[in-house]
DNA sequence: AGAATTACCTGGCAGC
DNA sequence: TGCTGCCAGGTAATTC
């Protein structure tokens, strides 16, 4: 499921295929994803040139040459696919310059198609989303930070803004479990169920533990909070690195960019041995706020 | 106000 | 075999 590292990987994979190209047409194959598309979406995007791609939290950002930014969220099943067009040679069926590409099996969930004009010829970037939890919107670049999706987002886990002192301020006196506090995008942007479990495991902290217990009575971060921050940074950096290394293979096979399987230390490892050296515990699965949490009660306190 | 719960959606899989 | 029902998860809306 796309969390921050997966979205970052998608951004990096799409950048060479999209940046600098002209969107000859934005094709919407239905009126909505999770939410309706913005008014006149296709008309406003068609004809524009893509200036650059970016990311904030789990949102993919496509900067257009008219000052607008197209916002795309992959939900949990969204993915992009790159299809290079070919000009059919010497065939009556082929209109010169027209896009020809083998149809994919799963095309009933191809909801949005970016028809691009690249230097090498026609190209399509196809957004596929079986569960339609994803959504798209568009906003002027200057208004991006004030957009409801972004207004309340906390800092990126990869940036300098996230530190023990910052989290101490956010967690102070909070009885909320660490799992919920880390999942809250207002505290840190971009963490999802998987990487919260992984970060807590790395920091040897229990997901059930109250967030406020990592802060001293005077509001200063305890050492464990510093370890948690380091664990979050590390797990995200490692996942991005793993995504980058799998990116090449991923595009080569079928052009898709999206959710790919990493190897996890605790997530989805119920009843299996804890991987903390010398721990000897067993990974448990509990439900918090309606979501699965995986952790080791032996080494996570 | 802030926290917890539910809705949204469909593919995949366990169980009968 | 074919059906039912449940589970996955990010965010918004709703409820507490």
Short mmCIF file of C-alpha atoms (C1' of nucleotides) in Angstrom, two decimals:
data_model
loop_
_atom_site.label_atom_id
_atom_site.label_comp_id
_atom_site.label_asym_id
_atom_site.label_seq_id
_atom_site.Cartn_x
_atom_site.Cartn_y
_atom_site.Cartn_z
CA UNK A 1 0.00 0.00 0.00
CA UNK A 2 1.50 3.25 -1.02
CA UNK A 3 2.95 5.12 1.90
CA UNK A 4 5.53 7.86 1.58
CA UNK A 5 8.40 5.70 0.24
CA UNK A 6 6.19 4.12 -2.43
CA UNK A 7 4.90 7.51 -3.57
CA UNK A 8 8.47 8.82 -3.67
CA UNK A 9 9.43 5.84 -5.82
CA UNK A 10 6.50 6.45 -8.15
CA UNK A 11 7.52 10.09 -8.45
CA UNK A 12 11.07 9.13 -9.35
CA UNK A 13 9.86 6.58 -11.87
CA UNK A 14 7.43 8.96 -13.54
CA UNK A 15 9.75 11.96 -13.65
CA UNK A 16 11.79 10.94 -16.71
CA UNK A 17 8.59 9.91 -18.52
CA UNK A 18 6.61 13.06 -17.77
CA UNK A 19 8.82 16.03 -17.02
CA UNK A 20 9.07 18.41 -19.96
CA UNK A 21 6.41 16.60 -21.97
CA UNK A 22 3.20 18.15 -23.22
CA UNK A 23 -0.12 16.64 -22.18
CA UNK A 24 -1.91 16.51 -25.50
CA UNK A 25 -5.01 15.18 -23.76
CA UNK A 26 -6.11 14.16 -20.30
CA UNK A 27 -8.60 11.33 -20.65
CA UNK A 28 -11.01 10.66 -17.78
CA UNK A 29 -12.76 7.32 -18.16
CA UNK A 30 -15.21 8.02 -15.36
CA UNK A 31 -16.47 11.05 -13.50
CA UNK A 32 -14.82 10.33 -10.22
CA UNK A 33 -12.40 8.25 -8.22
CA UNK A 34 -13.06 8.46 -4.52
CA UNK A 35 -14.22 12.05 -5.10
CA UNK A 36 -15.43 13.76 -8.26
CA UNK A 37 -12.72 15.25 -10.44
CA UNK A 38 -12.52 19.05 -10.21
CA UNK A 39 -14.61 21.12 -12.62
CA UNK A 40 -13.39 21.08 -16.21
CA UNK A 41 -10.42 18.99 -15.10
CA UNK A 42 -9.66 17.44 -18.47
CA UNK A 43 -9.95 20.75 -20.31
CA UNK A 44 -7.75 22.56 -17.85
CA UNK A 45 -5.00 19.95 -18.01
CA UNK A 46 -5.08 19.14 -21.71
CA UNK A 47 -2.53 21.14 -23.68
CA UNK A 48 -0.36 21.98 -20.69
CA UNK A 49 3.31 21.15 -20.39
CA UNK A 50 4.62 19.42 -17.28
CA UNK A 51 7.24 21.51 -15.53
CA UNK A 52 8.20 19.09 -12.77
CA UNK A 53 7.02 16.36 -10.46
CA UNK A 54 7.06 16.55 -6.68
CA UNK A 55 5.74 14.89 -3.57
CA UNK A 56 4.31 15.98 -0.23
CA UNK A 57 3.42 13.28 2.29
CA UNK A 58 1.64 10.62 0.21
CA UNK A 59 0.58 13.08 -2.46
CA UNK A 60 2.12 13.14 -5.91
CA UNK A 61 2.36 16.68 -7.31
CA UNK A 62 2.50 17.53 -11.00
CA UNK A 63 3.45 21.15 -11.68
CA UNK A 64 2.01 22.49 -14.92
CA UNK A 65 3.22 25.43 -16.99
CA UNK A 66 0.12 27.50 -16.24
CA UNK A 67 0.96 27.72 -12.54
CA UNK A 68 -1.42 25.00 -11.45
CA UNK A 69 -0.45 21.86 -9.59
CA UNK A 70 -2.23 18.59 -10.26
CA UNK A 71 -2.57 16.61 -7.03
CA UNK A 72 -2.77 12.82 -7.12
CA UNK A 73 -3.26 10.50 -4.18
CA UNK A 74 -2.91 6.76 -4.84
CA UNK A 75 -5.23 5.68 -2.05
CA UNK A 76 -4.28 2.12 -1.38
CA UNK A 77 -4.52 0.44 -4.77
CA UNK A 78 -3.53 3.20 -7.18
CA UNK A 79 -0.62 2.75 -9.58
CA UNK A 80 0.77 4.32 -12.71
CA UNK A 81 1.87 2.58 -15.89
CA UNK A 82 4.03 4.01 -18.62
CA UNK A 83 3.29 2.96 -22.18
CA UNK A 84 5.52 3.99 -25.01
CA UNK A 85 3.72 4.54 -28.29
CA UNK A 86 4.90 2.98 -31.48
CA UNK A 87 4.25 4.14 -34.98
CA UNK A 88 2.97 1.23 -37.01
CA UNK A 89 5.10 0.79 -40.10
CA UNK A 90 3.63 0.20 -43.51
CA UNK A 91 0.27 -0.92 -42.18
CA UNK A 92 -3.01 0.37 -43.45
CA UNK A 93 -4.35 0.05 -39.95
CA UNK A 94 -1.78 2.43 -38.62
CA UNK A 95 -2.34 6.13 -38.71
CA UNK A 96 1.09 7.78 -38.67
CA UNK A 97 1.84 9.17 -35.24
CA UNK A 98 -1.19 7.53 -33.71
CA UNK A 99 -0.75 5.64 -30.49
CA UNK A 100 -0.56 1.89 -30.77
CA UNK A 101 -0.07 -0.29 -27.78
CA UNK A 102 -1.09 -3.73 -26.67
CA UNK A 103 -4.09 -3.56 -24.37
CA UNK A 104 -3.56 -4.58 -20.80
CA UNK A 105 -5.76 -7.12 -19.07
CA UNK A 106 -6.71 -4.93 -16.19
CA UNK A 107 -7.86 -2.00 -18.25
CA UNK A 108 -11.30 -1.79 -16.68
CA UNK A 109 -9.57 -0.08 -13.76
CA UNK A 110 -7.63 2.31 -15.98
CA UNK A 111 -9.42 5.47 -14.91
CA UNK A 112 -7.17 8.32 -16.06
CA UNK A 113 -4.89 8.48 -19.08
CA UNK A 114 -2.29 11.18 -19.63
CA UNK A 115 -1.67 11.31 -23.38
CA UNK A 116 1.78 12.81 -23.69
CA UNK A 117 3.89 14.13 -26.51
CA UNK A 118 7.48 13.29 -25.68
CA UNK A 119 10.55 14.01 -27.79
CA UNK A 120 10.68 10.33 -28.71
CA UNK A 121 7.03 10.18 -29.78
CA UNK A 122 3.63 9.57 -28.22
CA UNK A 123 3.50 8.17 -24.73
CA UNK A 124 0.76 7.36 -22.27
CA UNK A 125 0.84 7.42 -18.51
CA UNK A 126 -2.11 5.43 -17.22
CA UNK A 127 -3.54 5.66 -13.72
CA UNK A 128 -5.07 2.37 -12.58
CA UNK A 129 -6.93 2.02 -9.29
CA UNK A 130 -9.14 -1.05 -8.65
CA UNK A 131 -10.45 0.09 -5.29
CA UNK A 132 -10.73 3.74 -6.24
CA UNK A 133 -9.52 5.03 -2.90
CA UNK A 134 -7.31 7.43 -4.78
CA UNK A 135 -8.28 10.92 -5.85
CA UNK A 136 -7.08 13.85 -7.93
CA UNK A 137 -7.46 17.58 -7.61
CA UNK A 138 -5.90 20.72 -8.98
CA UNK A 139 -4.91 23.96 -7.30
CA UNK A 140 -2.78 27.02 -8.01
CA UNK A 141 0.75 26.42 -6.84
CA UNK A 142 0.63 29.38 -4.47
CA UNK A 143 -2.49 27.99 -2.82
CA UNK A 144 -1.13 24.49 -2.32
CA UNK A 145 -0.10 24.89 1.31
CA UNK A 146 -3.54 26.26 2.21
CA UNK A 147 -5.38 23.44 0.44
CA UNK A 148 -7.43 21.31 2.86
CA UNK A 149 -5.32 18.24 2.01
CA UNK A 150 -2.10 20.01 3.02
CA UNK A 151 -3.11 22.66 5.52
CA UNK A 152 -2.81 20.49 8.63
CA UNK A 153 -0.02 18.15 7.54
CA UNK A 154 2.93 17.71 9.87
CA UNK A 155 6.56 17.73 8.74
CA UNK A 156 8.09 15.25 6.33
CA UNK A 157 9.92 12.46 8.18
CA UNK A 158 12.93 12.98 5.92
CA UNK A 159 13.37 16.67 6.68
CA UNK A 160 15.08 18.64 9.44
CA UNK A 161 11.81 19.88 10.86
CA UNK A 162 11.13 16.50 12.42
CA UNK A 163 13.10 16.18 15.63
CA UNK A 164 12.73 14.97 19.19
CA UNK A 165 11.94 18.46 20.46
CA UNK A 166 9.16 18.87 17.91
CA UNK A 167 7.58 15.50 18.76
CA UNK A 168 7.89 16.20 22.48
CA UNK A 169 5.73 19.27 21.94
CA UNK A 170 3.18 17.23 19.99
CA UNK A 171 3.13 14.24 22.36
CA UNK A 172 3.26 16.02 25.69
CA UNK A 173 0.48 14.86 28.05
CA UNK A 174 -1.03 12.71 25.31
CA UNK A 175 -2.67 9.48 26.47
CA UNK A 176 -3.10 8.44 22.84
CA UNK A 177 -1.24 5.22 21.92
CA UNK A 178 2.01 5.71 20.00
CA UNK A 179 0.57 3.80 17.05
CA UNK A 180 -2.29 6.27 16.62
CA UNK A 181 -0.11 9.30 17.29
CA UNK A 182 2.37 8.30 14.56
CA UNK A 183 -0.41 7.50 12.11
CA UNK A 184 -1.85 10.98 12.61
CA UNK A 185 -0.74 13.00 9.59
CA UNK A 186 -0.90 16.19 11.65
CA UNK A 187 2.07 14.96 13.70
CA UNK A 188 4.17 13.47 10.91
CA UNK A 189 3.20 13.38 7.25
CA UNK A 190 3.47 10.26 5.16
CA UNK A 191 3.62 7.39 7.64
CA UNK A 192 1.07 4.61 7.19
CA UNK A 193 0.27 1.39 8.97
CA UNK A 194 3.30 -0.52 7.72
CA UNK A 195 6.07 1.96 8.47
CA UNK A 196 4.61 2.93 11.84
CA UNK A 197 4.80 -0.74 12.87
CA UNK A 198 8.33 -1.01 11.50
CA UNK A 199 9.56 2.19 13.16
CA UNK A 200 8.16 1.22 16.57
CA UNK A 201 9.79 -2.18 16.28
CA UNK A 202 13.16 -0.62 15.45
CA UNK A 203 12.84 1.72 18.43
CA UNK A 204 11.78 -1.15 20.76
CA UNK A 205 8.67 0.83 21.71
CA UNK A 206 5.24 -0.64 22.26
CA UNK A 207 2.47 0.59 19.95
CA UNK A 208 0.13 0.55 22.96
CA UNK A 209 2.26 2.88 25.03
CA UNK A 210 0.90 6.37 25.61
CA UNK A 211 2.67 8.99 23.48
CA UNK A 212 3.04 11.29 26.46
CA UNK A 213 5.29 8.81 28.29
CA UNK A 214 8.14 9.71 25.92
CA UNK A 215 8.13 13.27 27.25
CA UNK A 216 9.41 14.47 30.64
CA UNK A 217 7.25 16.42 33.06
CA UNK A 218 8.95 19.60 31.91
CA UNK A 219 8.15 18.86 28.27
CA UNK A 220 11.57 17.66 27.20
CA UNK A 221 12.04 14.61 24.97
CA UNK A 222 13.19 11.45 26.70
CA UNK A 223 16.06 9.53 25.10
CA UNK A 224 13.55 6.99 23.77
CA UNK A 225 11.85 9.71 21.75
CA UNK A 226 15.14 10.53 20.12
CA UNK A 227 15.54 6.86 19.26
CA UNK A 228 12.03 6.83 17.80
CA UNK A 229 12.81 9.80 15.56
CA UNK A 230 15.97 8.09 14.35
CA UNK A 231 14.03 4.88 13.70
CA UNK A 232 11.41 6.71 11.66
CA UNK A 233 14.05 8.44 9.57
CA UNK A 234 15.94 5.21 9.03
CA UNK A 235 12.98 3.05 8.09
CA UNK A 236 11.77 5.63 5.56
CA UNK A 237 15.24 6.12 4.10
CA UNK A 238 15.74 2.36 3.81
CA UNK A 239 12.37 1.89 2.11
CA UNK A 240 13.07 4.66 -0.39
CA UNK A 241 16.45 3.10 -1.14
CA UNK A 242 14.80 -0.30 -1.61
CA UNK A 243 12.18 1.26 -3.87
CA UNK A 244 14.87 2.89 -5.93
CA UNK A 245 16.71 -0.36 -6.39
CA UNK A 246 13.56 -2.21 -7.43
CA UNK A 247 12.44 0.62 -9.71
CA UNK A 248 14.44 -0.42 -12.72
CA UNK A 249 13.13 -3.98 -12.72
CA UNK A 250 9.65 -2.79 -12.06
CA UNK A 251 9.48 -0.56 -15.12
CA UNK A 252 11.16 -3.11 -17.34
CA UNK A 253 8.59 -5.79 -16.72
CA UNK A 254 5.29 -4.06 -17.40
CA UNK A 255 5.73 -0.34 -16.99
CA UNK A 256 3.86 -0.19 -13.74
CA UNK A 257 4.80 1.97 -10.86
CA UNK A 258 3.03 1.59 -7.62
CA UNK A 259 2.80 -0.77 -4.75
CA UNK A 260 5.62 -3.24 -4.58
CA UNK A 261 6.46 -5.66 -1.82
CA UNK A 262 9.29 -4.90 0.55
CA UNK A 263 10.53 -7.30 3.16
CA UNK A 264 9.31 -6.24 6.56
CA UNK A 265 10.67 -6.93 10.03
CA UNK A 266 7.36 -7.11 11.90
CA UNK A 267 4.56 -6.09 9.58
CA UNK A 268 2.46 -9.07 8.46
CA UNK A 269 4.64 -11.46 10.47
CA UNK A 270 2.10 -12.63 13.04
CA UNK A 271 3.20 -15.72 15.05
CA UNK A 272 6.68 -15.59 13.55
CA UNK A 273 9.89 -15.15 15.51
CA UNK A 274 10.89 -11.60 16.38
CA UNK A 275 13.93 -10.54 14.41
CA UNK A 276 15.48 -8.47 17.17
CA UNK A 277 18.80 -10.19 17.91
CA UNK A 278 18.61 -12.16 21.14
CA UNK A 279 14.95 -11.33 21.76
CA UNK A 280 13.36 -14.74 21.28
CA UNK A 281 9.87 -13.25 21.29
CA UNK A 282 7.03 -13.83 18.86
CA UNK A 283 5.31 -11.22 16.71
CA UNK A 284 1.72 -10.56 17.76
CA UNK A 285 -1.13 -8.99 15.86
CA UNK A 286 -3.56 -6.72 17.66
CA UNK A 287 -6.18 -4.29 16.41
CA UNK A 288 -5.88 -0.60 17.21
CA UNK A 289 -8.37 1.92 15.88
CA UNK A 290 -9.67 -0.76 13.55
CA UNK A 291 -6.26 -1.43 12.01
CA UNK A 292 -3.84 -4.30 12.42
CA UNK A 293 -0.78 -3.62 14.52
CA UNK A 294 2.13 -6.04 14.48
CA UNK A 295 4.65 -5.93 17.32
CA UNK A 296 6.76 -7.97 19.69
CA UNK A 297 5.63 -7.65 23.31
CA UNK A 298 8.96 -9.08 24.47
CA UNK A 299 11.27 -6.36 23.15
CA UNK A 300 8.88 -3.48 22.51
CA UNK A 301 8.10 -1.74 25.81
"C1'" DA B 1 -12.00 20.19 20.86
"C1'" DG B 2 -10.02 16.18 20.28
"C1'" DA B 3 -10.33 11.36 19.87
"C1'" DA B 4 -12.52 7.23 18.24
"C1'" DT B 5 -15.36 5.02 14.80
"C1'" DT B 6 -17.37 4.32 10.32
"C1'" DA B 7 -17.77 4.89 5.17
"C1'" DC B 8 -15.79 4.45 0.94
"C1'" DC B 9 -14.28 0.29 -2.69
"C1'" DT B 10 -13.03 -4.20 -4.81
"C1'" DG B 11 -9.87 -8.21 -5.20
"C1'" DG B 12 -8.33 -12.08 -2.90
"C1'" DC B 13 -8.80 -15.66 0.04
"C1'" DA B 14 -10.54 -18.70 3.88
"C1'" DG B 15 -14.18 -21.56 5.01
"C1'" DC B 16 -18.08 -24.27 4.06
"C1'" DT C 1 -17.25 -25.99 -7.38
"C1'" DG C 2 -19.37 -21.98 -6.13
"C1'" DC C 3 -20.95 -19.16 -2.84
"C1'" DT C 4 -20.54 -16.09 1.35
"C1'" DG C 5 -18.21 -13.14 4.16
"C1'" DC C 6 -14.38 -10.92 5.81
"C1'" DC C 7 -10.05 -8.36 5.43
"C1'" DA C 8 -6.73 -4.99 3.52
"C1'" DG C 9 -5.83 0.41 4.20
"C1'" DG C 10 -5.72 6.38 3.76
"C1'" DT C 11 -8.55 9.90 4.36
"C1'" DA C 12 -13.02 12.25 5.20
"C1'" DA C 13 -17.17 12.34 7.51
"C1'" DT C 14 -19.56 11.28 11.43
"C1'" DT C 15 -20.15 10.26 16.16
"C1'" DC C 16 -18.80 10.30 20.83
#
